[in-house]
mmCIF file of C-alpha atoms in Angstrom:
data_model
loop_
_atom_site.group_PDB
_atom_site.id
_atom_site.type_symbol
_atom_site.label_atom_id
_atom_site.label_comp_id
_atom_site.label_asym_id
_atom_site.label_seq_id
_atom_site.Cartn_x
_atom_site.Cartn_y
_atom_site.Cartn_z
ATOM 1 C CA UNK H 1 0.000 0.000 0.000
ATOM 2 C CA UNK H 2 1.268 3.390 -1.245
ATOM 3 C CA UNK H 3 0.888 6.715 0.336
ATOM 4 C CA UNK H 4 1.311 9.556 -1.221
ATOM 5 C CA UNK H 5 1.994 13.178 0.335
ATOM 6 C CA UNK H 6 -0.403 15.477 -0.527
ATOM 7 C CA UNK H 7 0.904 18.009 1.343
ATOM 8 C CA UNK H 8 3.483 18.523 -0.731
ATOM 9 C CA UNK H 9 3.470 21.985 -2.738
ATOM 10 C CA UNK H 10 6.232 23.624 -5.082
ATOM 11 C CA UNK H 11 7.357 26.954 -3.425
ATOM 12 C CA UNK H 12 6.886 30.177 -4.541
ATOM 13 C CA UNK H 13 9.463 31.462 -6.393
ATOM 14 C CA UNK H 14 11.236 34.819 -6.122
ATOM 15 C CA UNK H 15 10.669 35.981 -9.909
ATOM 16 C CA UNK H 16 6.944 35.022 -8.601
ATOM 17 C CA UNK H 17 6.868 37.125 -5.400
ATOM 18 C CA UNK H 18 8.344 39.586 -7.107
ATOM 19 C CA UNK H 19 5.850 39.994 -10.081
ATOM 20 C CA UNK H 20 2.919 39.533 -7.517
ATOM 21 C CA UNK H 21 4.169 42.184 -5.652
ATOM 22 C CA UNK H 22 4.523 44.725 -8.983
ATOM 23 C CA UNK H 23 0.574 43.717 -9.809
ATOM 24 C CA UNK H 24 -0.618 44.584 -6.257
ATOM 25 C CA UNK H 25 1.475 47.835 -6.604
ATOM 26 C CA UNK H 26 -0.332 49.173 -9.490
ATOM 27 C CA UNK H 27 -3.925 47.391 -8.333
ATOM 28 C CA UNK H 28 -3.230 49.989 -4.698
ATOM 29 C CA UNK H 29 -2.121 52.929 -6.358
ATOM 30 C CA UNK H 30 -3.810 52.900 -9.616
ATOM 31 C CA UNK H 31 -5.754 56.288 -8.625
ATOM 32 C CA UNK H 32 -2.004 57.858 -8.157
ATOM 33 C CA UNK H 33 -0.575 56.364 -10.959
ATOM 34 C CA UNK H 34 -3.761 57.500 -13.415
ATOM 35 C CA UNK H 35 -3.318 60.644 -12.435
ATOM 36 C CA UNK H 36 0.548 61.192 -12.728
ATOM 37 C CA UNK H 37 -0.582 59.860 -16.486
ATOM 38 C CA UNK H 38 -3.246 62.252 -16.738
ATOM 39 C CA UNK H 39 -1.205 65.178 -15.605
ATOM 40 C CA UNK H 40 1.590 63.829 -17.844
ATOM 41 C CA UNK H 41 -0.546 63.453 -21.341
ATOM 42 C CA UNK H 42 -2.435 66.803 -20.722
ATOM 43 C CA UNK H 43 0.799 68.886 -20.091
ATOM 44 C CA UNK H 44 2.006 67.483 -23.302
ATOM 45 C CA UNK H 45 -0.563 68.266 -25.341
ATOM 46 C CA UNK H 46 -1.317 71.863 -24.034
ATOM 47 C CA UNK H 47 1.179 73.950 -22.695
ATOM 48 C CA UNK H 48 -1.530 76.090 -20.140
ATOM 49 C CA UNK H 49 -2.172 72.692 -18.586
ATOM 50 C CA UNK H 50 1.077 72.193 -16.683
ATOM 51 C CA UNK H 51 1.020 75.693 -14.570
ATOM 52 C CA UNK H 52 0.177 76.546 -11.059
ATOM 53 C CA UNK H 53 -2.853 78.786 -11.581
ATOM 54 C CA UNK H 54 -4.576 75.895 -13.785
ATOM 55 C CA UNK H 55 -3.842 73.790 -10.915
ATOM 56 C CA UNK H 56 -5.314 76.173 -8.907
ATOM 57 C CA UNK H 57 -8.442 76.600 -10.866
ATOM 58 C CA UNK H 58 -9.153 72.859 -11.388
ATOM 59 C CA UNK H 59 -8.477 72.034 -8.149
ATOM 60 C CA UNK H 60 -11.279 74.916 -7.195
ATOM 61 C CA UNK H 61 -13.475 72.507 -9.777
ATOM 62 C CA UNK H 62 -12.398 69.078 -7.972
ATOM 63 C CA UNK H 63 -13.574 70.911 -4.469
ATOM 64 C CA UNK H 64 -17.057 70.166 -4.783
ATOM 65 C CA UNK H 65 -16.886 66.876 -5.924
ATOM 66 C CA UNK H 66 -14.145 66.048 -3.658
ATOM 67 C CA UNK H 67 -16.462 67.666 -0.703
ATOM 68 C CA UNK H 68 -19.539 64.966 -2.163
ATOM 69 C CA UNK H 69 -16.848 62.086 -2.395
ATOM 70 C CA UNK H 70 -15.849 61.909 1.232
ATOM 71 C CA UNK H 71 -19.413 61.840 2.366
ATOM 72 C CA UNK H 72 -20.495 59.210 -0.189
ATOM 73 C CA UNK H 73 -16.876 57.062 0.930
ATOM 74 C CA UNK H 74 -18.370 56.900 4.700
ATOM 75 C CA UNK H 75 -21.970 55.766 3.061
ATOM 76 C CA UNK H 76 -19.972 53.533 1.298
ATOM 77 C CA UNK H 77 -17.607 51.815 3.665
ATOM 78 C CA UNK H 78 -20.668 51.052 5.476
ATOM 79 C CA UNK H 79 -21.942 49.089 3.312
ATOM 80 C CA UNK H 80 -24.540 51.462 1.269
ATOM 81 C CA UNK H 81 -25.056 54.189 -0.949
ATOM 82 C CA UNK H 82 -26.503 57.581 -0.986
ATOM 83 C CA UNK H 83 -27.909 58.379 -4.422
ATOM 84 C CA UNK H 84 -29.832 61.323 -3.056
ATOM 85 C CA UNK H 85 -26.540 63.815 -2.876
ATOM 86 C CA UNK H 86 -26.787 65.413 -5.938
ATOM 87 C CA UNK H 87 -30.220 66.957 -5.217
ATOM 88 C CA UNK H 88 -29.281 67.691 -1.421
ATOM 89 C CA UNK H 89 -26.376 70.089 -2.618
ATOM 90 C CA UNK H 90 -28.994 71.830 -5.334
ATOM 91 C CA UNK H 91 -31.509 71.841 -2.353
ATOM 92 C CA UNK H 92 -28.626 73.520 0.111
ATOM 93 C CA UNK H 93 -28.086 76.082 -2.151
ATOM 94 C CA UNK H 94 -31.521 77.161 -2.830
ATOM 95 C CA UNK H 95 -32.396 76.684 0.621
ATOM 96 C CA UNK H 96 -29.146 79.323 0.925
ATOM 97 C CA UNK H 97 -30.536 81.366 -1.335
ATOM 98 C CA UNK H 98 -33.964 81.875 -0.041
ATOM 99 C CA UNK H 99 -32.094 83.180 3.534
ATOM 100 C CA UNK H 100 -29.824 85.402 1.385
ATOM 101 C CA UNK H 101 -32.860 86.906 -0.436
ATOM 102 C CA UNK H 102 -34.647 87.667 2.825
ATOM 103 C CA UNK H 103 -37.147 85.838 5.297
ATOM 104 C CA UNK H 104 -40.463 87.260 4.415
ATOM 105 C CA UNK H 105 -42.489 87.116 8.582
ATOM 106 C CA UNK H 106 -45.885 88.226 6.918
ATOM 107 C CA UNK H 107 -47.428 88.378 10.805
ATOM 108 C CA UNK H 108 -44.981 90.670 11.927
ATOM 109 C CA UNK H 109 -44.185 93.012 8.389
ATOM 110 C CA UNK H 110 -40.349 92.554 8.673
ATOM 111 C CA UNK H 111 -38.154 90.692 6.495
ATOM 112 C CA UNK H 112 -35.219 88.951 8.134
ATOM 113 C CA UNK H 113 -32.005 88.899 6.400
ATOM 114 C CA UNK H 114 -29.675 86.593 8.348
ATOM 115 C CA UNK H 115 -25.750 86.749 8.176
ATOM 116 C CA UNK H 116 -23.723 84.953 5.924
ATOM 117 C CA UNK H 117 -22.641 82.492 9.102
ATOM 118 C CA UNK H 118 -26.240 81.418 10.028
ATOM 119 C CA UNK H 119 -26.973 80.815 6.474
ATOM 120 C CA UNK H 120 -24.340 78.566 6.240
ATOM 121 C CA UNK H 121 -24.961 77.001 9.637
ATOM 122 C CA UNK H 122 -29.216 76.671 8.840
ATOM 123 C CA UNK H 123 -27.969 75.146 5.544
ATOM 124 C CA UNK H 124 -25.838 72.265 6.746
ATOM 125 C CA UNK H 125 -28.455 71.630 9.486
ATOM 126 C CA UNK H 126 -31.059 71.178 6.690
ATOM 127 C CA UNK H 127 -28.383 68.620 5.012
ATOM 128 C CA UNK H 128 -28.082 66.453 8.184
ATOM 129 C CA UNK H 129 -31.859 66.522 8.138
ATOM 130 C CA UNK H 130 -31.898 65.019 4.722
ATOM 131 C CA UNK H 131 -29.327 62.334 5.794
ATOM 132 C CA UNK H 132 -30.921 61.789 8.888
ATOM 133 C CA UNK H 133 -34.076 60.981 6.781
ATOM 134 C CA UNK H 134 -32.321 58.135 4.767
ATOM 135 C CA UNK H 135 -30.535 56.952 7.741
ATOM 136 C CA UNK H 136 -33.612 55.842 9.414
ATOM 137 C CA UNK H 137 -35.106 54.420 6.178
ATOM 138 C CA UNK H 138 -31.899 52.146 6.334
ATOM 139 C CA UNK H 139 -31.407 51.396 9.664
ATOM 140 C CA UNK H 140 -34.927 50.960 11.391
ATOM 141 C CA UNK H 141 -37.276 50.677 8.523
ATOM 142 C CA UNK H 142 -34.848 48.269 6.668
ATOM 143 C CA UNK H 143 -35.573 50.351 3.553
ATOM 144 C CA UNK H 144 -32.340 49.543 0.848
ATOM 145 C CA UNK H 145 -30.198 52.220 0.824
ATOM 146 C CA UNK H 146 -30.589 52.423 -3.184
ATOM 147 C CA UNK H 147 -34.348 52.570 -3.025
ATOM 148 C CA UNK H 148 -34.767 54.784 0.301
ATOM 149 C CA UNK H 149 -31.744 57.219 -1.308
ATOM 150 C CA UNK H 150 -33.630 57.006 -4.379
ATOM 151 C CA UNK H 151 -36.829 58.310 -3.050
ATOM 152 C CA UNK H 152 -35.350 60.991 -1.460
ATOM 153 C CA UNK H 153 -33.518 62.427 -4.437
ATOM 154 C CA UNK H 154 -36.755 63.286 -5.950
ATOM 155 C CA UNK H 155 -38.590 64.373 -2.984
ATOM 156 C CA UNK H 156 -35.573 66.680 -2.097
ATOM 157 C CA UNK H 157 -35.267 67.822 -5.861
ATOM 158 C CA UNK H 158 -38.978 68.450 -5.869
ATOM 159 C CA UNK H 159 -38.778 70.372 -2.962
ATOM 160 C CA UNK H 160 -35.947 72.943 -4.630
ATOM 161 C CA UNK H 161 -38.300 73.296 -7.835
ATOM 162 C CA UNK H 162 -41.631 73.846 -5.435
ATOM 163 C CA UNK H 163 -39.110 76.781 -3.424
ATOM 164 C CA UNK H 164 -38.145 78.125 -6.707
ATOM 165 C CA UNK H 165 -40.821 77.761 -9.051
ATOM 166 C CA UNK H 166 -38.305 76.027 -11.153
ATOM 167 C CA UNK H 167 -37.013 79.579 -11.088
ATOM 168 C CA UNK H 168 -33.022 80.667 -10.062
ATOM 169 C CA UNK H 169 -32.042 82.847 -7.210
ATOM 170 C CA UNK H 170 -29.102 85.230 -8.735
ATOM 171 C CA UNK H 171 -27.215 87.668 -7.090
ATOM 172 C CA UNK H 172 -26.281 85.994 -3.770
ATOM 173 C CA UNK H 173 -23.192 88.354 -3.043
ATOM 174 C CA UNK H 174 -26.025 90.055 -0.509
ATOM 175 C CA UNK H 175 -25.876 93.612 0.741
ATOM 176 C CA UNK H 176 -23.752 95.811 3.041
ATOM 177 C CA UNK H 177 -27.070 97.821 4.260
ATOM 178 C CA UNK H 178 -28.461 94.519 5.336
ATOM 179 C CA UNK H 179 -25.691 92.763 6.601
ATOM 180 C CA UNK H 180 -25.414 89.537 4.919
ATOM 181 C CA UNK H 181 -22.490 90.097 2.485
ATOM 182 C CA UNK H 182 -19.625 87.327 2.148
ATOM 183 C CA UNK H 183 -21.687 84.754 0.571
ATOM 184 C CA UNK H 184 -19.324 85.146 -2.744
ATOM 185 C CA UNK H 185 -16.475 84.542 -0.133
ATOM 186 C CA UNK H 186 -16.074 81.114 -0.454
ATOM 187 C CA UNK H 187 -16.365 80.491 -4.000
ATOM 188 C CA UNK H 188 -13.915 83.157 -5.037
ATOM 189 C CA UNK H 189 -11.622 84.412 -1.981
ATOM 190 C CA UNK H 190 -7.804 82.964 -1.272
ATOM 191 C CA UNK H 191 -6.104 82.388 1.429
ATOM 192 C CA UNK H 192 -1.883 82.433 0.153
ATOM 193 C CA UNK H 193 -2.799 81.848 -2.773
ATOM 194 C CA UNK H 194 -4.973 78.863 -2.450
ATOM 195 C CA UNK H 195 -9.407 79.270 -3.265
ATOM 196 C CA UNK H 196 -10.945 78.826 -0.279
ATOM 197 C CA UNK H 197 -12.829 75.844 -1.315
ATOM 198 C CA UNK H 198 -9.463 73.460 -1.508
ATOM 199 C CA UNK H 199 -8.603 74.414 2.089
ATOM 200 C CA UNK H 200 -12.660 72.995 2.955
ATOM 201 C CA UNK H 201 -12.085 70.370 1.251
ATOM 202 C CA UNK H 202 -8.464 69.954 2.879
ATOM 203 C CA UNK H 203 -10.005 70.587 5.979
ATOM 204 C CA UNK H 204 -12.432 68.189 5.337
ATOM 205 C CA UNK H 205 -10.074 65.257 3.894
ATOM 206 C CA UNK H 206 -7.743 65.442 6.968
ATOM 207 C CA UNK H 207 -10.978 65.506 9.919
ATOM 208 C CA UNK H 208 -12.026 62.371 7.603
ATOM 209 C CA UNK H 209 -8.825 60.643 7.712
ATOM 210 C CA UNK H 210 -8.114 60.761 11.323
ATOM 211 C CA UNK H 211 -12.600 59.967 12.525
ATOM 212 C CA UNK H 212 -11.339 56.820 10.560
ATOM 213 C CA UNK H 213 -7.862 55.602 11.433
ATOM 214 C CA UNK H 214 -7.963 57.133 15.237
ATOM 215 C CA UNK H 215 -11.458 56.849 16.515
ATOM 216 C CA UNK H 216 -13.773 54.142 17.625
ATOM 217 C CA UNK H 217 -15.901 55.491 15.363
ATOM 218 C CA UNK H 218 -13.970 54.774 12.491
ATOM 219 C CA UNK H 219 -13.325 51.090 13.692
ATOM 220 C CA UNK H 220 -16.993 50.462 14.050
ATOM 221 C CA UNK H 221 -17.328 51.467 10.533
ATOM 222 C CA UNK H 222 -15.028 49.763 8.891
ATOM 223 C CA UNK H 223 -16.396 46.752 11.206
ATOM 224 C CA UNK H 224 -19.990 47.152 10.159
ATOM 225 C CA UNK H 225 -19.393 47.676 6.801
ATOM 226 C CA UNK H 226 -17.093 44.370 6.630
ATOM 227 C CA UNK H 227 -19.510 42.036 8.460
ATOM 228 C CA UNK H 228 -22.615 43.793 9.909
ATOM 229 C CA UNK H 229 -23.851 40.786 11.570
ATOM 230 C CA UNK H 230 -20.398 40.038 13.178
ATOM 231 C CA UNK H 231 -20.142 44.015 14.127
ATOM 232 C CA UNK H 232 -23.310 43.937 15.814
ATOM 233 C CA UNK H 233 -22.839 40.635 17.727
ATOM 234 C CA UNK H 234 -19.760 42.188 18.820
ATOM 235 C CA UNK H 235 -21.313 45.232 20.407
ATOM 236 C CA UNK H 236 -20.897 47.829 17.466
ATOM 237 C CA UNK H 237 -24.097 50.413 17.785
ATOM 238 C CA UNK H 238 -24.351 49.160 13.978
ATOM 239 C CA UNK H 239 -27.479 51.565 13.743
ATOM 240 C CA UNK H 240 -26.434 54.485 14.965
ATOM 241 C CA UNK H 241 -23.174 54.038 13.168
ATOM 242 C CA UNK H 242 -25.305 53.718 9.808
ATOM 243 C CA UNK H 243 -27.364 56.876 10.889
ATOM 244 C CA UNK H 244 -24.573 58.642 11.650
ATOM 245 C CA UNK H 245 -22.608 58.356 8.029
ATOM 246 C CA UNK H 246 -26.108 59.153 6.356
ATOM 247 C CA UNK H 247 -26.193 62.553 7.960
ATOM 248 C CA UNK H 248 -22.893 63.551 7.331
ATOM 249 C CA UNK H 249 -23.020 62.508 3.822
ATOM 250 C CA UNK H 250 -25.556 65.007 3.925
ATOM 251 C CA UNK H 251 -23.999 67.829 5.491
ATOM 252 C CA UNK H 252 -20.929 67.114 2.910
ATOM 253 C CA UNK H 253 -23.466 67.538 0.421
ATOM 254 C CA UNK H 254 -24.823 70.762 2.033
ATOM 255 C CA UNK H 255 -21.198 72.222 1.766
ATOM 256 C CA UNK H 256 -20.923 71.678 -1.483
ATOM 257 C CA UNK H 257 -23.983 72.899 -2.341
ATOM 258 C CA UNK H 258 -22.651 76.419 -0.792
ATOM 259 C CA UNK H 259 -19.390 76.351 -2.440
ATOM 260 C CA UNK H 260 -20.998 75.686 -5.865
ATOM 261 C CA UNK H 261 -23.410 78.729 -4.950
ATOM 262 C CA UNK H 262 -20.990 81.116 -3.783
ATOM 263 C CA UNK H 263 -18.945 80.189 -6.596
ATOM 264 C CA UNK H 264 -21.146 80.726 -9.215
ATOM 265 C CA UNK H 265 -22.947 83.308 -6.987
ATOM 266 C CA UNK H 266 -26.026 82.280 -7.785
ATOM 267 C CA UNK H 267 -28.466 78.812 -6.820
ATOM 268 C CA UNK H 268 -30.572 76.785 -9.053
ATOM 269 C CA UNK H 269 -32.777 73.968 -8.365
ATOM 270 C CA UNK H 270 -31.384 71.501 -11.091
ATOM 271 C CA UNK H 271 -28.100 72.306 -9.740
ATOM 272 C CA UNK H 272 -26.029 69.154 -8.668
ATOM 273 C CA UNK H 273 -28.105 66.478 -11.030
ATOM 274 C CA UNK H 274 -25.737 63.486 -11.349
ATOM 275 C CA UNK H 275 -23.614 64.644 -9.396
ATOM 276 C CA UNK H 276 -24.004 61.600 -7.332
ATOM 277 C CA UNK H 277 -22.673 59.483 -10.006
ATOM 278 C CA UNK H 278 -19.709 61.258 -10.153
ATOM 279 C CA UNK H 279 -18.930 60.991 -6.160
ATOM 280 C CA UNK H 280 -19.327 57.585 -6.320
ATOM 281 C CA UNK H 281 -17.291 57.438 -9.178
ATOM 282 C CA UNK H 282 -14.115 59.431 -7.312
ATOM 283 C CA UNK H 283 -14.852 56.452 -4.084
ATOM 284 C CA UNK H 284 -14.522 53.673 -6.573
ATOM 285 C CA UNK H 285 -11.731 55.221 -8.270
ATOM 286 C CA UNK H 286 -9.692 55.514 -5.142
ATOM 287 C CA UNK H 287 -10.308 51.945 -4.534
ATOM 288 C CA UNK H 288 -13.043 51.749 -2.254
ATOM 289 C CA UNK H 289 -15.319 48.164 -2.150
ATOM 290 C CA UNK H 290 -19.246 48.582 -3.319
ATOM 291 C CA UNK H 291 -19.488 46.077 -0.841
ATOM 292 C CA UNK H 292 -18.237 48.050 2.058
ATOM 293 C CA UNK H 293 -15.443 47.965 4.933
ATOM 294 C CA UNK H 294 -12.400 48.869 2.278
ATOM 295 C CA UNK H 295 -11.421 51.911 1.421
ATOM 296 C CA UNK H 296 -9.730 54.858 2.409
ATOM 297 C CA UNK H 297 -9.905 58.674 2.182
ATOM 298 C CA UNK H 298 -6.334 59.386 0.788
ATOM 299 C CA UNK H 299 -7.493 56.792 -2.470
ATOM 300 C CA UNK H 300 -11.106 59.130 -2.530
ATOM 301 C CA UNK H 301 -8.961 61.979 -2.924
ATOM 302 C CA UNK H 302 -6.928 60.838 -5.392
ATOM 303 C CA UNK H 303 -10.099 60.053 -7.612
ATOM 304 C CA UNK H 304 -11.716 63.227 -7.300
ATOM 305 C CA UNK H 305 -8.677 64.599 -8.567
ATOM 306 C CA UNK H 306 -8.413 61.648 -11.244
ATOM 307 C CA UNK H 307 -12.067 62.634 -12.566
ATOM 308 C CA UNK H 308 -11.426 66.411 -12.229
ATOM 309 C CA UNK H 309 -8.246 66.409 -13.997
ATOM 310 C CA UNK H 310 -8.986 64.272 -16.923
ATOM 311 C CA UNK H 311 -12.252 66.480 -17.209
ATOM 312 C CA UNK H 312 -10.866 69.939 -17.258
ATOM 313 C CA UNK H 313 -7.475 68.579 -19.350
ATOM 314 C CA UNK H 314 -10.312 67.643 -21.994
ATOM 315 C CA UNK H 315 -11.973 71.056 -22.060
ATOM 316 C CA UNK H 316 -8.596 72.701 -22.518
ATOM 317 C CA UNK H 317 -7.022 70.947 -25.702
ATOM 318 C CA UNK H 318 -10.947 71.303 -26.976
ATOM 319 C CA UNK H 319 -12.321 67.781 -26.919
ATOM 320 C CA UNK H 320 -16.361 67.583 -27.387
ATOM 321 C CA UNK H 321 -18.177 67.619 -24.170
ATOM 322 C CA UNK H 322 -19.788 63.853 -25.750
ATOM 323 C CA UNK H 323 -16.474 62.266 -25.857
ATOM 324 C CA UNK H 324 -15.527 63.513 -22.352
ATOM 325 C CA UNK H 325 -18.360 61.228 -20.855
ATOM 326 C CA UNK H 326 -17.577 58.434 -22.881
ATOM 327 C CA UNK H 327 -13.796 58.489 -21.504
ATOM 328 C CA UNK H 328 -14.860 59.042 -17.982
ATOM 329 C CA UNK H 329 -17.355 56.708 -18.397
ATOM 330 C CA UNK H 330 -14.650 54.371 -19.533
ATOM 331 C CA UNK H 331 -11.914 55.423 -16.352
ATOM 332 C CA UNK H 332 -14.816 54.429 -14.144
ATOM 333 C CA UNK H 333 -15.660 50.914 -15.870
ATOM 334 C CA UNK H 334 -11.955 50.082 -15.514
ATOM 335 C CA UNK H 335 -11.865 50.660 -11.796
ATOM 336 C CA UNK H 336 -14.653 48.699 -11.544
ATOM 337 C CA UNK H 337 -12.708 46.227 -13.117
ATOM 338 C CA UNK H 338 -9.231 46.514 -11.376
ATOM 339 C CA UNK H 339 -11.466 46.988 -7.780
ATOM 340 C CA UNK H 340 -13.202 43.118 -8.604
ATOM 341 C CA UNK H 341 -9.414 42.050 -9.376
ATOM 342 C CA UNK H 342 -7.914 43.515 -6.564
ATOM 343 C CA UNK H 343 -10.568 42.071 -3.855
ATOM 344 C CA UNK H 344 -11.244 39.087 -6.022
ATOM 345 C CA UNK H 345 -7.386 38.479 -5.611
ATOM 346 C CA UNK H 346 -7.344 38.867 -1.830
ATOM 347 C CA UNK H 347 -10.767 36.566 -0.805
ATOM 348 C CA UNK H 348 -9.160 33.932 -2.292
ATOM 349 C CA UNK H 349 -5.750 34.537 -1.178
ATOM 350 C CA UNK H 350 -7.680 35.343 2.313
#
């Protein structure tokens, strides 16, 4: 009788190691690599693309979908996703608008016209209402997060066009007789040199980066969004954590929807439409999992700036505003692609 060893396995060779190691390289820092292409390509083929104040001015562009991305990454690492941002930023700004223009109080004959800070402070509270709104359609009415999100993009998009009669509110710099004035400050202001809206989304990035690598809060995320059945066995509030990430995905949304105002000084109720797609886009780019629990706000960055770059580096050397969706279109499908290789890869090497 014969036995044979079946334990036996041929060793990995170095060449092997070594080539695995390249592949995971790239599949990590693809959204760094894409763009050192992008920035590389573009500054070849226009020389007004490779200067600081282009920087400057696309990285002004990048702000407010950078400001939607980190939002829709905490949705995301949880395990869900927030379809409903685009209309909460065009809702934030009209909602900013209507408090710029001046709070009719028929009752008392006054109009109240609030400064620029409670504006901005009534307008992110109105965000975390939103989120708060598809946070407990998730997480206590077990409504899914694409359907409850859903719903609430056109009941929040619906509201801006009932505020509005479809109408735009223009002229939001305010007035220096009424006090509100310094609405246009941060869309156009700079601070050393830099707009105002990269240091909020700077600001932003970093508060984001540390919640999640030096907080409990960040651990229960990342926990919950892995395994929400394990998190919550193990103590995680996996409710409140999923409540929580809704509203500030909200009040991200909220800011943005002011810096796109102030920027363009002026707030429209169609404003932000599909701009969700393109937040979710930047969170897949950077390498985030659909699924939840992977992903990081460095690699979110890096894919707002992928998108933004590639988009503005199209406008300049004059490529038709058609073929610029097709080819982000395409940069998206091939995350997609690399993200399903890259997990794919590590379950079954897991």
């Amino acid at each position: 009788m014969s036995v044979t060893n079946i334990t036996d396995k041929k060793p990995i060779s170095n060449e092997q190691r070594r080539s695995f190691n390249i592949v995971r390289l790239i599949l990590e820092g693809r959204a760094f690599f894409a763009l050192i292409v992008i920035i590389a390509v573009f500054s070849f083929l226009s020389p007004n693309y490779f200067t600081l104040g282009n920087f400057l001015t696309m990285s002004s562009h990048v702000a407010i979908f950078g400001i939607l991305a980190i939002g829709m990454l905490l949705v995301i690492l949880n395990g869900g996703i927030d379809l409903s941002v685009g209309s909460t930023l065009g809702l934030a700004g009209c909602v900013a608008g209507f408090l710029m223009q001046g709070v009719t109080l028929s009752s008392f004959g006054v109009i109240l016209y609030p400064p620029v800070w409670a504006v901005v402070v009534l307008t992110c509270a109105f965000g975390a209402i939103i989120g708060a709104v598809n946070g407990v359609l998730v997480a206590y009415l077990r409504v899914p997060a694409f359907v409850a999100s859903l719903g609430v993009l056109y009941v929040a998009r619906g509201i801006a066009l009932l505020m509005t009669n479809g109408l735009t509110y223009n002229n939001l710099g305010g007035r220096p007789e009424l006090g509100n004035t310094g609405f246009g400050w941060l869309g156009f202001n700079r601070l050393a040199g830099i707009p105002i809206s990269v240091i909020v989304l700077a600001a932003l990035a970093i508060i984001c980066g540390l919640v999640l690598s030096r907080t409990a809060f960040g651990r229960w995320l990342y926990a919950s969004g892995g395994n929400e059945r394990a998190a919550d066995l193990s103590g995680v509030p996996v409710k409140r954590v999923k409540i929580i990430v809704y509203v500030l995905s909200g009040v991200c949304a909220a800011i943005a929807g002011l810096v796109l105002s102030s920027q363009l000084t002026s707030a429209g109720p169609t404003a932000g439409t599909t701009y969700e797609l393109t937040a979710i886009a930047a969170v897949v780019i950077g390498g985030a999992a659909l699924t939840g629990g992977r992903g990081t706000t460095r690699g979110t960055m890096l894919g707002a700036f992928v998108i933004g770059f590639l988009s503005d580096g199209l406008v300049i050397i004059g490529v038709s505003a058609y073929w610029q969706t097709v080819f982000t279109g395409a940069v998206i499908v091939l995350a997609v692609l690399m993200n399903s290789i890259q997990y794919g890869r590590r379950t079954k090497s897991g």
